[in-house]
mmCIF file of C-alpha atoms in Angstrom:
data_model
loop_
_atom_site.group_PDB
_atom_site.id
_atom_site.type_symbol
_atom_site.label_atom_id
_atom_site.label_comp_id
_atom_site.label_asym_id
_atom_site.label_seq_id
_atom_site.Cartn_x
_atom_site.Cartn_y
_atom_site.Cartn_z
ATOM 1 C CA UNK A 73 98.491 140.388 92.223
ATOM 2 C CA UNK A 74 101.161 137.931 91.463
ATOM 3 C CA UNK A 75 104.328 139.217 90.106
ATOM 4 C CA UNK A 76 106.144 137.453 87.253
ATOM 5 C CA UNK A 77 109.311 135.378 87.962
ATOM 6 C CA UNK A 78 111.963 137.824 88.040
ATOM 7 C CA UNK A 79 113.932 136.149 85.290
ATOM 8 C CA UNK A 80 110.762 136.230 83.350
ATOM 9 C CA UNK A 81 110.610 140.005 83.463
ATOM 10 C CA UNK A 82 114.128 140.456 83.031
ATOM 11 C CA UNK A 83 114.149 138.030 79.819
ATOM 12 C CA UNK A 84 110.992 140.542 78.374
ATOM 13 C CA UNK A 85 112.184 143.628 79.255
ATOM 14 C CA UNK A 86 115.437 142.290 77.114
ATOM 15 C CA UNK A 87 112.618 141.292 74.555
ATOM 16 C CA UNK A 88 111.221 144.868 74.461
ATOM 17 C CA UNK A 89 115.070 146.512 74.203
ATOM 18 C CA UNK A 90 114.908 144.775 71.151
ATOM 19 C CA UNK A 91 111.559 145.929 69.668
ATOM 20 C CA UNK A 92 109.259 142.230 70.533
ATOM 21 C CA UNK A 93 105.836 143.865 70.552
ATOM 22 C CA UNK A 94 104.811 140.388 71.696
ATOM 23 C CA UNK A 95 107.139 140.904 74.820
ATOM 24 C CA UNK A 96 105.574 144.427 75.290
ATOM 25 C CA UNK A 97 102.141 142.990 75.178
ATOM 26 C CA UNK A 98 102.425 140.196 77.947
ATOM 27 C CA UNK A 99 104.240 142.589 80.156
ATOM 28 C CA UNK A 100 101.657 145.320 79.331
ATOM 29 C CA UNK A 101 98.982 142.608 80.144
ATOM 30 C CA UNK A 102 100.423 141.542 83.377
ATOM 31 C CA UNK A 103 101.098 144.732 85.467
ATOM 32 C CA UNK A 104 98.905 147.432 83.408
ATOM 33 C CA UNK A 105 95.977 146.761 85.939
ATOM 34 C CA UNK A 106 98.686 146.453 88.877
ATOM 35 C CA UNK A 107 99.993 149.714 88.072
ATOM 36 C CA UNK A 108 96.138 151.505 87.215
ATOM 37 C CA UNK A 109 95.116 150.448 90.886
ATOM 38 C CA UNK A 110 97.830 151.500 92.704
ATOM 39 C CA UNK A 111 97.227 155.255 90.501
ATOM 40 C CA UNK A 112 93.752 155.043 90.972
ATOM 41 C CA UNK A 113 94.487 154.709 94.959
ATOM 42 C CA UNK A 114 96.265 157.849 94.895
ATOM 43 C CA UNK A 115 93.657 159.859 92.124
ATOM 44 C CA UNK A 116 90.347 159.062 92.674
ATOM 45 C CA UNK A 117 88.719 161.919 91.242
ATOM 46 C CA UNK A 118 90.321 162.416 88.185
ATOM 47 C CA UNK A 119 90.127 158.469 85.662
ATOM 48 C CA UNK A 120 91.949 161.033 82.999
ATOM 49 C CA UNK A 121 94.930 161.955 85.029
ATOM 50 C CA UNK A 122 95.044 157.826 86.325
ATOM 51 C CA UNK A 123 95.342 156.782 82.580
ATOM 52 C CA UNK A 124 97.407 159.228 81.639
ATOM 53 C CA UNK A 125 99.868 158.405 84.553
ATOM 54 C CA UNK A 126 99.567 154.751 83.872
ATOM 55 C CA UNK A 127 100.690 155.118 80.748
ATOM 56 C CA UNK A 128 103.385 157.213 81.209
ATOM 57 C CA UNK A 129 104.448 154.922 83.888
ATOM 58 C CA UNK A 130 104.466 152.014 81.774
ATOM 59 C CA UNK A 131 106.121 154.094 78.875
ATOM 60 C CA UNK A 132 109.141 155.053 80.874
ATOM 61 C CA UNK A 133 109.701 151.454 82.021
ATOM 62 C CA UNK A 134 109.839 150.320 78.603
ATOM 63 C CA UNK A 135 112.204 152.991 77.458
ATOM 64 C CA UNK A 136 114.536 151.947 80.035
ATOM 65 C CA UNK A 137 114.350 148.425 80.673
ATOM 66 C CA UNK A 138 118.163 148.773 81.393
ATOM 67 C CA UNK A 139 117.123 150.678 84.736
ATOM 68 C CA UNK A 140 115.521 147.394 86.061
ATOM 69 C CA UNK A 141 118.018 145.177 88.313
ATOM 70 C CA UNK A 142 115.919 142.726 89.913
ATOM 71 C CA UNK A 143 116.858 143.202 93.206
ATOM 72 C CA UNK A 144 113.206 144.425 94.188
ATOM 73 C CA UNK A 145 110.099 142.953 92.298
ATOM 74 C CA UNK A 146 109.005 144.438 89.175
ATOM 75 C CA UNK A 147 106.032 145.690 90.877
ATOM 76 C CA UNK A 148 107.291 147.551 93.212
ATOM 77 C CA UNK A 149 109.836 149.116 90.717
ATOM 78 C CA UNK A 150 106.588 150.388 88.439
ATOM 79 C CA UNK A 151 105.002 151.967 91.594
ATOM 80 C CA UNK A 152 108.219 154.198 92.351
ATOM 81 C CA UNK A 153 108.068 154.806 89.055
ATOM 82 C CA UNK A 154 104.441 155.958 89.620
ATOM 83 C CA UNK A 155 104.358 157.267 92.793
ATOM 84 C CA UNK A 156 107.103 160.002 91.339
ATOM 85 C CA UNK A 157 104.584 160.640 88.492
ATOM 86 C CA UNK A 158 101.495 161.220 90.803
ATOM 87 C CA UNK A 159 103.874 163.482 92.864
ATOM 88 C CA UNK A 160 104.550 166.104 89.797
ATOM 89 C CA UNK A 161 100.894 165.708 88.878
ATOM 90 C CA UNK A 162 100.009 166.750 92.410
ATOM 91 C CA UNK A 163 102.191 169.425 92.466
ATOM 92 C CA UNK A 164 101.382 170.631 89.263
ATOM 93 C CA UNK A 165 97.741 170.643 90.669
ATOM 94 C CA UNK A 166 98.564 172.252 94.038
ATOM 95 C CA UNK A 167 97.631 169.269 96.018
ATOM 96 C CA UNK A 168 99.320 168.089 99.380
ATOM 97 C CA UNK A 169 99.135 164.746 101.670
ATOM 98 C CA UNK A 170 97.532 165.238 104.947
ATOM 99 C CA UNK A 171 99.842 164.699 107.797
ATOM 100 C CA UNK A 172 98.814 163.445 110.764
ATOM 101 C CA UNK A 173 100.373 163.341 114.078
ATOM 102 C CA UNK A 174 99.852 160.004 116.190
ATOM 103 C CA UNK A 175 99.780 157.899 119.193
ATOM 104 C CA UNK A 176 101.839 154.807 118.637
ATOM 105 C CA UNK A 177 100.564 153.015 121.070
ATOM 106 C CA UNK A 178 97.284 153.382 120.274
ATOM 107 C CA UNK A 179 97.542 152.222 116.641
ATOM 108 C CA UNK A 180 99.341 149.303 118.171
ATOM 109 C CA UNK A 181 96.768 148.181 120.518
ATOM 110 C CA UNK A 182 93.606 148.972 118.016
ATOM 111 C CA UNK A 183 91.526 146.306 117.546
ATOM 112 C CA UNK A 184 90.876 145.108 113.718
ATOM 113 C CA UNK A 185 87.628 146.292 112.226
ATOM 114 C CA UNK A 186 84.394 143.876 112.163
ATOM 115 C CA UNK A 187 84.178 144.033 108.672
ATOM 116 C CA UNK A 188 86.117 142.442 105.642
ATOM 117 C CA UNK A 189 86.640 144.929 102.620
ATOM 118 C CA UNK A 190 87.083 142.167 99.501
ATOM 119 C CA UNK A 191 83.784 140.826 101.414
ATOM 120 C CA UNK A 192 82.275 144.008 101.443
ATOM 121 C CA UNK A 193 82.881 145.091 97.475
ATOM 122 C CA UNK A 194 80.727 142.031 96.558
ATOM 123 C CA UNK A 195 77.903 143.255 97.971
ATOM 124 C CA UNK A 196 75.922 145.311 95.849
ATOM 125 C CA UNK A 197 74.605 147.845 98.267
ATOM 126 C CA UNK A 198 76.876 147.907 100.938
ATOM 127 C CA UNK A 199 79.440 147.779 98.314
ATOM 128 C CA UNK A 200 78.181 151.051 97.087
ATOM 129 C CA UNK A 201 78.322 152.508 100.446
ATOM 130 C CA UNK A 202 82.299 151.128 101.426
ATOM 131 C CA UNK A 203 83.346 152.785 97.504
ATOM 132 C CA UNK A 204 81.870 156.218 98.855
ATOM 133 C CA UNK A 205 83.689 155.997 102.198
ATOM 134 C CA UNK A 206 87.018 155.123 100.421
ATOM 135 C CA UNK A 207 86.437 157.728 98.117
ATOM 136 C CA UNK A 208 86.763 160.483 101.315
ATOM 137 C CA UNK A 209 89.938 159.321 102.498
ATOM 138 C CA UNK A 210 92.794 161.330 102.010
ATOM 139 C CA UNK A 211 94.824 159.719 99.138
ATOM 140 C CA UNK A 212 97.481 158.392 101.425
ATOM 141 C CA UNK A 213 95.041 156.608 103.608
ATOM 142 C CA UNK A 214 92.960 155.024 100.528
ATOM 143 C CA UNK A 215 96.450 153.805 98.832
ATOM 144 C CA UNK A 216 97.611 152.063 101.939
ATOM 145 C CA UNK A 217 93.668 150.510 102.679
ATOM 146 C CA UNK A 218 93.385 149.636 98.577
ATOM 147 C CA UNK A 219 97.475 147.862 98.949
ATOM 148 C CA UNK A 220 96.505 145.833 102.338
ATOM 149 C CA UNK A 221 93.224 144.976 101.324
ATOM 150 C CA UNK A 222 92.576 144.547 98.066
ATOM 151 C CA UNK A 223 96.542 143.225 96.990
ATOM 152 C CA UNK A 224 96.705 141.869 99.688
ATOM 153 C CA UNK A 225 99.871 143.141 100.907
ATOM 154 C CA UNK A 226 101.985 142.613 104.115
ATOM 155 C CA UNK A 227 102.938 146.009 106.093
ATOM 156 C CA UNK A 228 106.318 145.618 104.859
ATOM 157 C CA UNK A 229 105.419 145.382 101.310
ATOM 158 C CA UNK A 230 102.924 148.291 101.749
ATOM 159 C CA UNK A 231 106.006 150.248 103.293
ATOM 160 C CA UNK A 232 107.995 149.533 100.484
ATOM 161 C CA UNK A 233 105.554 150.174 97.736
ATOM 162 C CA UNK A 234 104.840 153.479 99.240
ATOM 163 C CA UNK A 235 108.370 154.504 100.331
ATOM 164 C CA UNK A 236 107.263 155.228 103.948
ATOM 165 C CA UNK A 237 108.421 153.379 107.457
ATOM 166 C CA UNK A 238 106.249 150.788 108.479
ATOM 167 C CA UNK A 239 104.745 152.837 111.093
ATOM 168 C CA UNK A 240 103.505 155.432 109.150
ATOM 169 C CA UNK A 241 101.472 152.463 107.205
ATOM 170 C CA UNK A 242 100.318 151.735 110.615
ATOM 171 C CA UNK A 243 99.058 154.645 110.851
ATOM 172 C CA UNK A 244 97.532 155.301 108.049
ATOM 173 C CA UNK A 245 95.587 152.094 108.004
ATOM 174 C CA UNK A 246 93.930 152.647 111.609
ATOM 175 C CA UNK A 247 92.766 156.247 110.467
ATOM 176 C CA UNK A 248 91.569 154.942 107.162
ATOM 177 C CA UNK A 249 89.516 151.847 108.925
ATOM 178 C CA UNK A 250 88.579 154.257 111.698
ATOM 179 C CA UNK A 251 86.993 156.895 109.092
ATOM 180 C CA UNK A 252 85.683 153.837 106.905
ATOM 181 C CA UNK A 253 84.233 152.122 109.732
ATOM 182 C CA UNK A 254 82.260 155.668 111.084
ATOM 183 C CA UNK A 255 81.148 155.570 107.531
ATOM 184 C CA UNK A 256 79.317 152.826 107.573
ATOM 185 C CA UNK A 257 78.131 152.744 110.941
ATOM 186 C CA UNK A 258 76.505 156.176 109.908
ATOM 187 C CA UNK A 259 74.881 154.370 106.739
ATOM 188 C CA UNK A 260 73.921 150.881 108.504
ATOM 189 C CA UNK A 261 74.268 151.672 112.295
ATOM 190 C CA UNK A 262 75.767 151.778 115.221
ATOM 191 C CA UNK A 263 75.779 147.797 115.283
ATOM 192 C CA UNK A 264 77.696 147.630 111.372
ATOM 193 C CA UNK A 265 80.860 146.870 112.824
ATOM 194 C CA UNK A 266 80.410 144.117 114.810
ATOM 195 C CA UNK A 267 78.091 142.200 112.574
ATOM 196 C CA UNK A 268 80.577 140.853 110.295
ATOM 197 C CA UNK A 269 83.951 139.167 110.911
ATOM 198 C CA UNK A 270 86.606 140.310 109.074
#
């Protein structure tokens, strides 16, 4: 996603202090599906918690436009906002990250998977397949494969959207193209990986 000019989001979050609906509705418009994927990365098995956390998300950073500096962009403001809201509904739920323990080196030196995820989606079938492997990885794996791939984001942004070191997103992303990649190879073959270039 592109953000909005910071001055731009400063000049309608001053818009919504004062009550503008219309300022409400174009920063509603331009971050609501931002904020829903970055949710839905974390909760993929429950699209009534994801709203409701959206929402809420979107809610408090309207109530308190005041709490927005611009020193960071908006974006990545709304998803500390969020990822503190999908904490207390984990916890409220009983759910935990999985932790794993790994060998730097080795994420290092890993070679990037033969297949491209954005080209992946547009394929009906296969598609299919990729949304049912995502949808096993643990939610800290999916977040930081949906942020890289599908925004698009740099390890440092990842890092910073998720609050993490950069290593950790490392991590995270070899185990979550690892598990993705036996996935497929399960569902297509041996061969999947190295058909496609990605």
């Amino acid at each position: 996603m592109k953000n909005l000019p910071r001055h731009e989001v400063r000049m309608l979050l001053n818009g919504i202090a004062r009550g503008d609906d219309t300022a409400s509705a174009r920063l509603y418009a331009a971050y609501q599906p931002f904020v829903y994927g970055y949710v839905r990365a974390r909760i993929w098995d429950d699209p009534h918690a994801v709203e409701e956390i959206v929402s809420d998300t979107l809610l408090v950073a309207f109530q308190k436009t005041e709490a927005y500096n611009g020193v960071s962009e908006f974006s990545t403001w709304l998803c500390g906002i969020a990822k503190n809201k999908v904490a207390d509904w984990k916890r409220k739920k009983g759910r935990r990250e999985e932790v794993i323990v790994d060998d730097p080196d080795a994420i290092d030196g890993a070679a990037a998977p033969g297949w491209g995820v954005l080209e992946l989606i547009e394929e009906r079938e296969r598609g299919e397949v990729l949304a049912e492997c995502i949808d096993r990885l643990p939610d800290s794996q999916r977040e930081a494969l949906y942020l890289s791939a599908a925004e698009e984001c740099g390890l440092d942004e990842v890092a910073a959207r998720t609050g993490v070191p950069e290593g950790t997103v490392k991590s995270r992303l070899f185990h979550a193209r690892r598990r993705v990649r036996e996935c497929l190879e399960r569902a297509f073959g041996s061969g999947f990986g190295g058909e496609r270039n990605g």
